[in-house]
Coordinates of C-alpha atoms in Angstrom, one line a residue:
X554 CA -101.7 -22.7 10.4
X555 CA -101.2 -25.6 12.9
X556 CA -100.7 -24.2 16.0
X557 CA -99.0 -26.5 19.0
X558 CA -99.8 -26.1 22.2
X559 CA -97.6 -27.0 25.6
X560 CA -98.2 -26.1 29.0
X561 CA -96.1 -27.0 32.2
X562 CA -94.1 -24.3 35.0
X563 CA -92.0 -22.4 32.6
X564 CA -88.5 -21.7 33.6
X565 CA -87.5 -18.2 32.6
X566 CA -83.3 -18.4 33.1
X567 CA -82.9 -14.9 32.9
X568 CA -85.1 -13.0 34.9
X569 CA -84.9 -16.1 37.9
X570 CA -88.3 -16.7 37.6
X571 CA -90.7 -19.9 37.2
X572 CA -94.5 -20.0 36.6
X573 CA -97.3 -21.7 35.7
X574 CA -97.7 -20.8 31.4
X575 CA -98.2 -22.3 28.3
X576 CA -96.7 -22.2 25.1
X577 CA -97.9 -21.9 21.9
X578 CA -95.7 -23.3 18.4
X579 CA -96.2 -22.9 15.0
X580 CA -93.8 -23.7 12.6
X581 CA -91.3 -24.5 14.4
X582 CA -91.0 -21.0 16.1
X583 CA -92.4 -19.9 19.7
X584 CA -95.3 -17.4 18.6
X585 CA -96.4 -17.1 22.0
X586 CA -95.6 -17.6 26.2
X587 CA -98.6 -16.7 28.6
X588 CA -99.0 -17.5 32.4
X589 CA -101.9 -19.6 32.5
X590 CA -103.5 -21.8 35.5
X591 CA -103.3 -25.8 34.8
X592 CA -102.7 -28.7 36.5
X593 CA -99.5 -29.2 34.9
X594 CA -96.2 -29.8 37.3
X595 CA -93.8 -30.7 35.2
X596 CA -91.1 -27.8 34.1
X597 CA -90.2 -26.3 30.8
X598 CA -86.9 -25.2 29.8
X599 CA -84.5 -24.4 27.2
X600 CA -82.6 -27.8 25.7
X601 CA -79.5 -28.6 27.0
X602 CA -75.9 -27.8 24.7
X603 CA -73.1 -29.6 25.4
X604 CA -70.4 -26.7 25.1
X605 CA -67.5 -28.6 23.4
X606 CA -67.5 -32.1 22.1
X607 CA -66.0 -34.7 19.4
X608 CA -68.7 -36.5 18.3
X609 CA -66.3 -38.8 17.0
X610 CA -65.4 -40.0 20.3
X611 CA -68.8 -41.5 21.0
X612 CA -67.6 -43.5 17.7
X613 CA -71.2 -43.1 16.7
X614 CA -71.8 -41.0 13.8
X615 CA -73.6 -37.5 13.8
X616 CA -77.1 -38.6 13.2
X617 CA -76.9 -41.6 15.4
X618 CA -75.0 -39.3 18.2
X619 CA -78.2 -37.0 18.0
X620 CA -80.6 -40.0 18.3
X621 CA -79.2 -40.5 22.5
X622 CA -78.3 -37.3 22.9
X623 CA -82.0 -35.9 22.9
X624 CA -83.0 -38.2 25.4
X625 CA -81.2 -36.3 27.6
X626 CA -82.5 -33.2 26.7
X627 CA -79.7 -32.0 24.6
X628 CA -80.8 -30.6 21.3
X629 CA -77.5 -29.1 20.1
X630 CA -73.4 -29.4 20.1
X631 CA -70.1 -27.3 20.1
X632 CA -68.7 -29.9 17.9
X633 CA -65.1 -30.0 16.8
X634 CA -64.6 -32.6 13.8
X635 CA -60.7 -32.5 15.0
X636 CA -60.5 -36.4 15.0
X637 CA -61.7 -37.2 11.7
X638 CA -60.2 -34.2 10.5
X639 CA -56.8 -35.7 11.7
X640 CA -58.0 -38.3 9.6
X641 CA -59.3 -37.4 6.3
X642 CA -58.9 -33.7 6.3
X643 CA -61.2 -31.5 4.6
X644 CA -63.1 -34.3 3.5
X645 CA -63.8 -35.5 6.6
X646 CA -65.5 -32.3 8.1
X647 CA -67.7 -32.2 5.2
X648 CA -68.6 -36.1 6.3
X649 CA -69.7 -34.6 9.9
X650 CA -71.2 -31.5 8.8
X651 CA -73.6 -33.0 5.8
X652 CA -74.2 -36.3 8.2
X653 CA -75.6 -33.5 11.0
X654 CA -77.6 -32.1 8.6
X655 CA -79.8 -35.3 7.9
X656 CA -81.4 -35.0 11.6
X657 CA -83.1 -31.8 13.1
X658 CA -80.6 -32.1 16.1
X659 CA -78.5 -28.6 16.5
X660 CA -74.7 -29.5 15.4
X661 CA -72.7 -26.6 15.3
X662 CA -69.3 -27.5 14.0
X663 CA -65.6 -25.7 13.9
X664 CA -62.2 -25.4 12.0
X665 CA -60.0 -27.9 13.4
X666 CA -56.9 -25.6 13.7
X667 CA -54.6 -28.3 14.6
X668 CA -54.2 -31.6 12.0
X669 CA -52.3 -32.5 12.3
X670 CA -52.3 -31.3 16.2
X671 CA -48.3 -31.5 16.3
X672 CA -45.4 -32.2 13.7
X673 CA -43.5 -34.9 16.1
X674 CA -46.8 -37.6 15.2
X675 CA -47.9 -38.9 11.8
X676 CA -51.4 -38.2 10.9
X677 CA -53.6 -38.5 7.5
X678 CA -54.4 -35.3 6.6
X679 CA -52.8 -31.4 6.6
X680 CA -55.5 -28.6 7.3
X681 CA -53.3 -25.2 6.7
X682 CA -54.0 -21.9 6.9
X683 CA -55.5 -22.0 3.1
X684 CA -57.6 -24.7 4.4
X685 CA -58.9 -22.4 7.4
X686 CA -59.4 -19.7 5.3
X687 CA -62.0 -22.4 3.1
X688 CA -63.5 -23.4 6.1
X689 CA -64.0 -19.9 7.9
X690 CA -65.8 -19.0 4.8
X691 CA -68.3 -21.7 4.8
X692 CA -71.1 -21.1 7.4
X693 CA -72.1 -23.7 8.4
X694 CA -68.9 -23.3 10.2
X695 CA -69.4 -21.6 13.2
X696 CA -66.1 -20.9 15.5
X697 CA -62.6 -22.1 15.0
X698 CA -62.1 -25.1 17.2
X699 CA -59.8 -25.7 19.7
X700 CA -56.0 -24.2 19.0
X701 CA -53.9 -27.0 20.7
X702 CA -50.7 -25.8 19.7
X703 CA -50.1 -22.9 22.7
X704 CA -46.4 -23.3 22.1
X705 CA -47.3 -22.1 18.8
X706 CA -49.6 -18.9 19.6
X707 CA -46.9 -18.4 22.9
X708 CA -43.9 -18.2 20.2
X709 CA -45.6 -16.2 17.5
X710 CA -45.8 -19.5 15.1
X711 CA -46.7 -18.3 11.7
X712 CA -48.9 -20.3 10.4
X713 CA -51.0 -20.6 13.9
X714 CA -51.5 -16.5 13.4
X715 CA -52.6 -16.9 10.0
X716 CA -55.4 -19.5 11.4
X717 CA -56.2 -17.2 13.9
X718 CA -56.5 -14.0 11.8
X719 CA -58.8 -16.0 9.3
X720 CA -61.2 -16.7 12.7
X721 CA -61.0 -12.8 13.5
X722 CA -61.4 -11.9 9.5
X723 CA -64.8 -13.8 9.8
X724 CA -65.8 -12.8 12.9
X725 CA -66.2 -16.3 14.7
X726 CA -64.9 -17.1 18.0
X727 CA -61.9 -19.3 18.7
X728 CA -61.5 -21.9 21.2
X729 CA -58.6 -22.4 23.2
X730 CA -56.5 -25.4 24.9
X731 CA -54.4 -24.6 27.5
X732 CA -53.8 -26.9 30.2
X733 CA -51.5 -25.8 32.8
X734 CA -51.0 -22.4 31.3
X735 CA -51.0 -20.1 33.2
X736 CA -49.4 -16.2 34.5
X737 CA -48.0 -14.2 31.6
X738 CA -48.4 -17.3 28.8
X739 CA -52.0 -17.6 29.7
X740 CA -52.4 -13.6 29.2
X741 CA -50.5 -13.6 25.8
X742 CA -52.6 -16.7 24.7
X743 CA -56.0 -15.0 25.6
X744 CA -54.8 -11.5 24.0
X745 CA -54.3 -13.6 20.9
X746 CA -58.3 -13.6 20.6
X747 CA -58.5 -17.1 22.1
X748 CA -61.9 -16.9 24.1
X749 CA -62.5 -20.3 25.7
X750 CA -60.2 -23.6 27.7
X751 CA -61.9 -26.5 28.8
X752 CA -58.6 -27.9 29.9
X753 CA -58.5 -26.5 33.5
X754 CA -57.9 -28.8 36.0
X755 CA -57.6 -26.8 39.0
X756 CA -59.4 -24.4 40.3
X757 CA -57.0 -21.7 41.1
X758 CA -56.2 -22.5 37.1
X759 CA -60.0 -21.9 35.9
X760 CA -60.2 -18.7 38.5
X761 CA -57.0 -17.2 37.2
X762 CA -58.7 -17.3 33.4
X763 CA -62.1 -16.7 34.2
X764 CA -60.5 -13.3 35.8
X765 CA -58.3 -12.9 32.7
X766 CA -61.4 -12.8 30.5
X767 CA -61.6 -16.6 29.1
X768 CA -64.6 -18.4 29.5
X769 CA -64.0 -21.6 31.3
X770 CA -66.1 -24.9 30.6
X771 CA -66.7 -27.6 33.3
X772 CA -65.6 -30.8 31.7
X773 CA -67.1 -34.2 32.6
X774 CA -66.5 -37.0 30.2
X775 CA -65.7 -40.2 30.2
X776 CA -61.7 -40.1 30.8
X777 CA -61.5 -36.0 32.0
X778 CA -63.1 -35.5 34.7
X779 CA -63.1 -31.4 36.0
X780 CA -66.6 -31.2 37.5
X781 CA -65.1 -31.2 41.4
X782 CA -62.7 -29.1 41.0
X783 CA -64.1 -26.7 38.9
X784 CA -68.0 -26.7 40.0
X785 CA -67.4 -24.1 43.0
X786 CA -66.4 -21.5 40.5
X787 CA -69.6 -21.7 38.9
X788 CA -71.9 -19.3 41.7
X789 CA -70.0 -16.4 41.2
X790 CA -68.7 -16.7 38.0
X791 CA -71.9 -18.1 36.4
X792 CA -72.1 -15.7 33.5
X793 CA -68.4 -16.7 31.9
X794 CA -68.9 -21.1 32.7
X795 CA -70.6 -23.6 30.7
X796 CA -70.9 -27.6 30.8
X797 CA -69.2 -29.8 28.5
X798 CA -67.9 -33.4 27.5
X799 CA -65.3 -33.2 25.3
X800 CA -65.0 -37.0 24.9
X801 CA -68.3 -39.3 25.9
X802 CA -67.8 -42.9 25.4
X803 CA -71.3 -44.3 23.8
X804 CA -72.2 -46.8 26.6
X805 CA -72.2 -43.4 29.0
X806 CA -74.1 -41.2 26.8
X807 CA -76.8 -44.2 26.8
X808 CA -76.8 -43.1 30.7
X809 CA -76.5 -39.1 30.5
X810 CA -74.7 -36.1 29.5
X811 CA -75.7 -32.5 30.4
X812 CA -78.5 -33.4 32.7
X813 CA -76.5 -35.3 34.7
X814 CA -74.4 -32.4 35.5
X815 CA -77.3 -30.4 36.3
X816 CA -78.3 -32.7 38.8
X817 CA -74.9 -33.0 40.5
X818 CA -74.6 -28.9 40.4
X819 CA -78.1 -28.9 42.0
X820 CA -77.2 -31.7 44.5
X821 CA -74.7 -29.2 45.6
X822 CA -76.9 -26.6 46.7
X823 CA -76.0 -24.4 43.9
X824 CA -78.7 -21.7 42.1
X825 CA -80.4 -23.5 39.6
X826 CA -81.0 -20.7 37.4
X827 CA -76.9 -20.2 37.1
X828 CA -76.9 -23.9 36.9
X829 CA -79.4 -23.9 33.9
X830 CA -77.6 -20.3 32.6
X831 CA -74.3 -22.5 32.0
X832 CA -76.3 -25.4 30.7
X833 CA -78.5 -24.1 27.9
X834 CA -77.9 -20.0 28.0
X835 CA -74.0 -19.1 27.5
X836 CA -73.1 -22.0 24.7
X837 CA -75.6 -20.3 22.5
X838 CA -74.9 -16.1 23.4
X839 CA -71.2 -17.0 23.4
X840 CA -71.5 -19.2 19.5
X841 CA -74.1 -17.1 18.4
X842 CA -76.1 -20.2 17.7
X843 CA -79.4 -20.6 16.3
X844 CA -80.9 -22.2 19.0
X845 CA -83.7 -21.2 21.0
X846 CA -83.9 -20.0 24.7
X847 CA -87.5 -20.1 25.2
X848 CA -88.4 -16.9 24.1
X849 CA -91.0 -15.3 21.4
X850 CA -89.8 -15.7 18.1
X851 CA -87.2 -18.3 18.9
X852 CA -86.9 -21.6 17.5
X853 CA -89.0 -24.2 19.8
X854 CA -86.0 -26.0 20.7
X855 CA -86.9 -27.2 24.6
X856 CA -87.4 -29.5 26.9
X857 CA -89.7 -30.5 29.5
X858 CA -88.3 -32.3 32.6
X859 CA -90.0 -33.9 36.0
X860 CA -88.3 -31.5 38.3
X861 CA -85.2 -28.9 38.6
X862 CA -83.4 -31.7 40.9
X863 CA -83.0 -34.9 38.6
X864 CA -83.4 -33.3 35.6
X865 CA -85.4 -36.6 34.4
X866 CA -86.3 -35.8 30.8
X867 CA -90.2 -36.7 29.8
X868 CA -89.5 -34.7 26.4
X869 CA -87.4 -32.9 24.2
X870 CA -88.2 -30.8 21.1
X871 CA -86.3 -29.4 18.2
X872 CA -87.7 -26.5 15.7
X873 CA -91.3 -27.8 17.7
X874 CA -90.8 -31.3 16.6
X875 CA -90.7 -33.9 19.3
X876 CA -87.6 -36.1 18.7
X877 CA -88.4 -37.9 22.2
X878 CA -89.9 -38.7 24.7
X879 CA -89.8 -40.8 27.7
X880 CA -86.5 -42.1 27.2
X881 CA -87.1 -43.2 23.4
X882 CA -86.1 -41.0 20.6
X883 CA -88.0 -40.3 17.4
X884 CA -85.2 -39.4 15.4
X885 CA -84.7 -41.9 12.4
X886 CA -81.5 -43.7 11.5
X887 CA -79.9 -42.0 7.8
X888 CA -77.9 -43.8 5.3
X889 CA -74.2 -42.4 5.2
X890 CA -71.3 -43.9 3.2
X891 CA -67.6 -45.0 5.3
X892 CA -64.7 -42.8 4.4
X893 CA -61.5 -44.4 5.3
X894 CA -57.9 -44.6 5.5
X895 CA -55.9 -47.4 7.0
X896 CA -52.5 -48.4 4.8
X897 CA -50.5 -51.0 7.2
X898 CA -49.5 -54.2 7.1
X899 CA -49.7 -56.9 9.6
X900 CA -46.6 -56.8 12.4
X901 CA -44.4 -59.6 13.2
X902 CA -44.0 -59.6 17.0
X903 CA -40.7 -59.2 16.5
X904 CA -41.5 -55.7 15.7
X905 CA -42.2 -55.1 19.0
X906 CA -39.0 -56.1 20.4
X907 CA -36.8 -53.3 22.4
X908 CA -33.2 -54.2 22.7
X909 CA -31.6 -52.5 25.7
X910 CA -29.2 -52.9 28.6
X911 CA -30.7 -50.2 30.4
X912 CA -31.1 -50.4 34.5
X913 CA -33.8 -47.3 34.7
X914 CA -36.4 -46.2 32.4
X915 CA -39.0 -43.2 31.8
X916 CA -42.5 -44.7 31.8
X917 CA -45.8 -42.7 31.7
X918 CA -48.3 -42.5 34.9
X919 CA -51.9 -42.8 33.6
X920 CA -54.1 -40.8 35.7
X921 CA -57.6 -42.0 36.5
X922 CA -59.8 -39.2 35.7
X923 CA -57.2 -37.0 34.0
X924 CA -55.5 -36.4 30.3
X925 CA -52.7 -35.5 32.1
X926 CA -49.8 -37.7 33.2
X927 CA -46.7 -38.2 35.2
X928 CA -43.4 -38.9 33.6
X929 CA -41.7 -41.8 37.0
X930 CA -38.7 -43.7 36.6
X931 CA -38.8 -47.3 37.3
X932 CA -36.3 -50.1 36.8
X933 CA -36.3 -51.3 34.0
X934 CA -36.8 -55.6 33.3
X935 CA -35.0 -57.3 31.0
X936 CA -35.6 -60.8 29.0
X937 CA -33.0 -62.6 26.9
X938 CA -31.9 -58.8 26.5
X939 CA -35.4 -57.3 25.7
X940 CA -37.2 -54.8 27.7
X941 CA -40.6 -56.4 28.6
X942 CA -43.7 -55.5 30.6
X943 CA -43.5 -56.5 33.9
X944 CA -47.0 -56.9 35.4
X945 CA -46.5 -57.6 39.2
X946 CA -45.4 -53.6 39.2
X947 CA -47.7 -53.0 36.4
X948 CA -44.9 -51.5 34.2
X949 CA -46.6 -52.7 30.5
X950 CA -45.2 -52.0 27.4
X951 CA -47.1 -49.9 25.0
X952 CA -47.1 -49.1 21.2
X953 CA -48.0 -46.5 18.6
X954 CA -48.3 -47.9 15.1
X955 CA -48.3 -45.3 12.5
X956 CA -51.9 -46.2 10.3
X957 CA -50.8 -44.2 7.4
X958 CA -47.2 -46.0 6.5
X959 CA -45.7 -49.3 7.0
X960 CA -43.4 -47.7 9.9
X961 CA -41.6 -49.3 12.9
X962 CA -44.0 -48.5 15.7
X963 CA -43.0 -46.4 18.6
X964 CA -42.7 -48.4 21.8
X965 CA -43.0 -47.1 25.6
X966 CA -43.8 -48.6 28.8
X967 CA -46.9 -47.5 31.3
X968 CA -48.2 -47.7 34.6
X969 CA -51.9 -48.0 36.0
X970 CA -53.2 -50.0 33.3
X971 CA -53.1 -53.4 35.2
X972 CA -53.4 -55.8 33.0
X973 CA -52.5 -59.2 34.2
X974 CA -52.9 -61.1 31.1
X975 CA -53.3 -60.2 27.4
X976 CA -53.7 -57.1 25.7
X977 CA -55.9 -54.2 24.7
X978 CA -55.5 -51.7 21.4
X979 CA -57.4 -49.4 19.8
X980 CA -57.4 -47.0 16.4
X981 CA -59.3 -44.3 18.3
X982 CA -55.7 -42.5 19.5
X983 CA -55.9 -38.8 20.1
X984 CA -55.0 -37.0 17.8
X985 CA -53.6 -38.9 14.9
X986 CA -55.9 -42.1 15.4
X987 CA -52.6 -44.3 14.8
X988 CA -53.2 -47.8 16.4
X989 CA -52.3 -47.6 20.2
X990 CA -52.0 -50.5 22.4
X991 CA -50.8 -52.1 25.3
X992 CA -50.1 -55.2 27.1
X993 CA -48.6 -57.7 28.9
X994 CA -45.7 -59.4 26.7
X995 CA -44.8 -58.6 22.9
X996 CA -46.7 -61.9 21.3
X997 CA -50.5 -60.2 23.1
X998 CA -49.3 -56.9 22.0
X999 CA -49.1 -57.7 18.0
X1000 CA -52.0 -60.2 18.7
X1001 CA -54.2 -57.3 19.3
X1002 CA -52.5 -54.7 16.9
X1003 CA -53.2 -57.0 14.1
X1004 CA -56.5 -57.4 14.8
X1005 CA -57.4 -53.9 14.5
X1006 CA -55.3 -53.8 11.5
X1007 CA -57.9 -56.8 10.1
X1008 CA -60.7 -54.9 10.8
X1009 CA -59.2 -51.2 9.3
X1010 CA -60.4 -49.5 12.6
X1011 CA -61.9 -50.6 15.7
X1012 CA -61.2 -51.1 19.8
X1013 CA -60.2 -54.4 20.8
X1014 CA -59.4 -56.7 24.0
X1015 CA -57.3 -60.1 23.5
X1016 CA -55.8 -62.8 25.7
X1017 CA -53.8 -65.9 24.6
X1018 CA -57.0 -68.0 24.5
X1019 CA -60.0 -65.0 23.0
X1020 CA -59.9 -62.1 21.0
X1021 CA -62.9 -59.8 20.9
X1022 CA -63.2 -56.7 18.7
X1023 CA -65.5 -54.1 17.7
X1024 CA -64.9 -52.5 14.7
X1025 CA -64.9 -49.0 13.7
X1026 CA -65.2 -48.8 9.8
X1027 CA -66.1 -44.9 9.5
X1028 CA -62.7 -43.4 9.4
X1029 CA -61.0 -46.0 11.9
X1030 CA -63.4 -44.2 14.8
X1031 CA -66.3 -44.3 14.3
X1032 CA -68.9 -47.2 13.9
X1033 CA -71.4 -47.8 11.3
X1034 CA -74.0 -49.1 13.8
X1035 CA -76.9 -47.1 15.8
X1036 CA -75.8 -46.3 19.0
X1037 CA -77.8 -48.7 21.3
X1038 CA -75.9 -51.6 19.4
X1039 CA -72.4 -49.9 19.4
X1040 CA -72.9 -48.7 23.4
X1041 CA -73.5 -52.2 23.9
X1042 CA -70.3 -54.0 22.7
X1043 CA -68.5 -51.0 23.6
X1044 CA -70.0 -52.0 27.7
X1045 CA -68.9 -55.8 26.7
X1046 CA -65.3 -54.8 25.5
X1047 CA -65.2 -53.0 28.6
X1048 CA -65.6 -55.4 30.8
X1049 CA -63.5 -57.7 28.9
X1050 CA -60.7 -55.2 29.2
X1051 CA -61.6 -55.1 33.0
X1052 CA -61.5 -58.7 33.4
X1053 CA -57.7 -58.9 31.7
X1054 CA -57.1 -56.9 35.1
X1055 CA -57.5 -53.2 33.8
X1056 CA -57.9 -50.6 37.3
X1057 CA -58.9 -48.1 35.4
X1058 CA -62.7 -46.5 34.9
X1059 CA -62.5 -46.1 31.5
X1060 CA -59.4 -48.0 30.1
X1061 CA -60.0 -47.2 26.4
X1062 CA -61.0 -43.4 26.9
X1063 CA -57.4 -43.4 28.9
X1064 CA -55.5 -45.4 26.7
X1065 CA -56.6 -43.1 23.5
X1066 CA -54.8 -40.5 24.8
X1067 CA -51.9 -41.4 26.3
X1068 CA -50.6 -40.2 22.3
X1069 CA -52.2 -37.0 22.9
X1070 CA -48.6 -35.0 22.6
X1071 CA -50.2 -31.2 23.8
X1072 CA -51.3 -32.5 27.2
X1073 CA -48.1 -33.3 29.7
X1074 CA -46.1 -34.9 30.8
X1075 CA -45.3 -37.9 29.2
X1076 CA -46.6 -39.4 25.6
X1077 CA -46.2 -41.5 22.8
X1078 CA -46.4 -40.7 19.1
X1079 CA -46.1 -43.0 16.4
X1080 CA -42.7 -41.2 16.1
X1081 CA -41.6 -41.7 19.9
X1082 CA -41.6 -40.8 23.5
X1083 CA -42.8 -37.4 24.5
X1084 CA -42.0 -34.8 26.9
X1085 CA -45.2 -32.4 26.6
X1086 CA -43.6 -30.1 29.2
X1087 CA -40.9 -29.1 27.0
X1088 CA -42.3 -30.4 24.0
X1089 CA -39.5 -32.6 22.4
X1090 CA -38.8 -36.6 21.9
X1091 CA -36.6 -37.8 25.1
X1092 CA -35.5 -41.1 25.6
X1093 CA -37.0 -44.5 26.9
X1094 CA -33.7 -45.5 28.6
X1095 CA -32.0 -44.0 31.1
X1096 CA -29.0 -45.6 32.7

């Protein structure tokens, strides 16, 4: 019996204590931890989990995701297969989970309860109750994921019960997605059995549920950012929080993910041992995960880092296998097949053409930072009788092109995007993954929609002279690339979305989600413009 052998300060989370030890592996379990002097100064600990994430968003697949991910120290996921769900259905969950299984990296996947999330937006698949009740029973599922449709559980929906009974029948826990909600609909919601939000984005809204019962996740991703207005919650409530990313672009997870909110927790001169608690601890207690915390008989999934202030990670190891170390992983790329389905046509840019006489019209605030927006009123600009984008006040028109159906797409106008020339879509849309795009006159707009219909998937940035794309062939979000390649052009795209005159930090995080109907105020669907407040279509035009 080969015996492994690793010695550093080992951090004991728990009992708040760090000393000088060694550990001992052998097949892939922790047989032994005893304090022993060395010269050894670097620090052992428990991997890092991120608490709640699409994978899908980093539109790398599962296995590639795991190979950048354990660079920084993560060795597992609270994954929710929700987007390629929306997709593919069934199908696609079984794509995710049997992908995951093809690296040692920790994936712990859900029940999307919500595909499609709402009926007012065209998606590709229908996951009903039957369809929970398949999945619950399957164990590599592990929780059912988040239950977007609050108006639903808040008006006794039917067939949202019936999903959450089939959680309760199995035992699993059930994630929750409440943004805003709060007073006597938050109360109802949690009674419901729903145990988690990562949606707060106040603190007086992540106190009121953490003293309700819910367990409330710090979110930091690459659109949603919560960390600073939800980190001072975490020293008293340490026990009940936990890290997450929801959506990570891949050009940042080539940076960081949990670690980096470690360091900024530490930076604020918070514990580190509630710090590390929320990092690596609660995720798996809460899941009931088979991941190890660094004790006796646990698997040997840990990490050892420079120091409890950067959190720089020197190695990370899964089942006592080291899948990297210094920065490089070990982990091996795997052969997957691309599931897809895109049935459009081309547009004529005629189809983007909005006939009005209207003085005043409802356009969406994008929020830097934030899911969220703002429904404004701004005057509306008219062309040969057409309502155009009018860039000076950086009021652009938008679209929503239904992927499924040849449909008229849905047309809007937006704020915040600042784009000064050209045009920039994408067929990574929450939730429905229809093409969503925007720009500056109707000729850039079916320029760029077109060329994502060309490629059956992808992110792309055009202007009247280039057109630059990166394509997304698994499922229309996800690329068939390894992720150092795909956070590469996705860095390039970027910048070429940046240099059309786009303000905004991350404009293709943002702009997937301004058709995200269950966040307010103001949407798009495929099917139209959104109030998320009162959840209904409402009108473009005013007056």
């Amino acid at each position: 019996m080969q015996i492994k052998q690793l010695q550093g300060q080992i951090v004991d989370i728990k009992n708040k204590r760090i000393f000088k030890g060694e550990l001992r592996i052998s097949e892939g379990k922790i047989i032994a931890i005893e304090e022993k002097a060395h010269q050894e100064e670097q620090y052992i600990l428990p991997g890092f989990v991120d608490a709640h994430i699409h994978i899908e968003s980093s539109m790398l697949v599962p296995s590639e995701f795991a190979r950048l991910a354990v660079n920084h120290g993560t060795v597992a996921t609270v994954s929710d297969p929700h987007e390629i769900a929306n997709v593919l259905g069934i199908e696609g969950v079984h794509f995710m989970i049997n992908n995951g299984k093809k690296t040692p990296f920790k994936f712990n996947f859900g029940a999307p309860s919500c595909v499609p999330a709402t009926s007012y937006e065209s998606a590709g698949a229908v996951i009903d109750a039957e369809g929970i009740k398949q999945l619950m029973a399957n164990p590599d599922i592990k929780y059912l994921a988040e239950m977007m449709n609050y108006p639903g559980v808040l008006f006794d929906d039917e067939e949202v019960l019936k999903k959450l009974a089939w959680a309760k029948h199995y035992q699993k826990p059930i994630d929750g997605h409440a943004p805003g909600v709060v007073g006597d609909d938050i109360t109802k919601y949690i009674n419901a059995g729903i145990s988690t939000d990562h949606e707060c984005f106040t603190y007086e809204e992540g106190l009121e549920k953490l003293q309700k019962g819910m367990k409330v996740l710090i979110r930091e991703g690459s659109a949603a950012k919560n960390f600073e207005a939800l980190i001072d919650l975490l020293p008293e409530h340490f026990e009940h929080m936990m890290f997450c990313s929801d959506d990570k672009h891949p050009d940042d997870l080539i940076l960081d993910h949990i670690n980096k909110l470690c360091a900024r927790a530490v930076a604020k001169g918070i514990d580190v041992f509630k710090i590390l608690q929320a990092a690596c601890i609660n995720p798996v207690e809460h899941y009931n995960l088979d991941v190890g915390l660094l004790r006796v008989g646990d698997p040997a999934d840990c990490i050892i880092v420079n120091d409890l202030k950067d959190f720089k990670v020197l190695q990370t190891y899964i089942d006592g296998e080291l899948v990297s170390e210094d920065g490089h992983s070990k982990l091996e790329a795997v052969a997957f097949e691309n599931l897809n389905n895109f049935n459009v046509s081309e547009k004529e840019v005629s189809d983007f053409k909005v006939a009005s006489e209207a003085t005043t019209i409802r356009v969406i605030e994008a929020l830097e930072g934030q899911l969220i927006t703002n429904e404004i009123t701004e005057e509306a600009t008219i062309i040969d009788g057409n309502l155009v984008s009018n860039t000076e006040k950086d009021i652009l028109k938008m679209t929503v092109v239904n992927r499924y159906n040849n449909d008229q797409p849905a047309l809007a106008f937006i704020k915040n995007f600042g784009l000064k020339e050209g045009a920039i879509a994408s067929s990574v849309g929450h939730d429905s993954h229809n093409i969503i795009a925007v720009g500056v006159s109707d000729e850039m707009i079916c320029k760029a929609v077109n060329l994502i219909i060309e490629n059956k998937g992808g992110i792309c940035a055009v202007s009247p002279s280039e057109a630059h794309v990166v394509p997304l062939p698994v499922a229309g979000i996800m690329s068939d690339q390894d992720g150092e390649t795909i956070g590469k052009q996705y860095a390039v795209l970027d910048q070429k979305a940046k240099a059309l005159g786009s303000t905004l930090n991350a404009p293709y995080m943002t702009l997937s989600f301004m058709a995200l109907l269950v966040i307010p105020s103001l949407k798009l669907s495929d099917k139209g413009l959104f109030n998320g407040k009162d959840f209904k279509f409402t009108s473009l035009e005013i007056s």
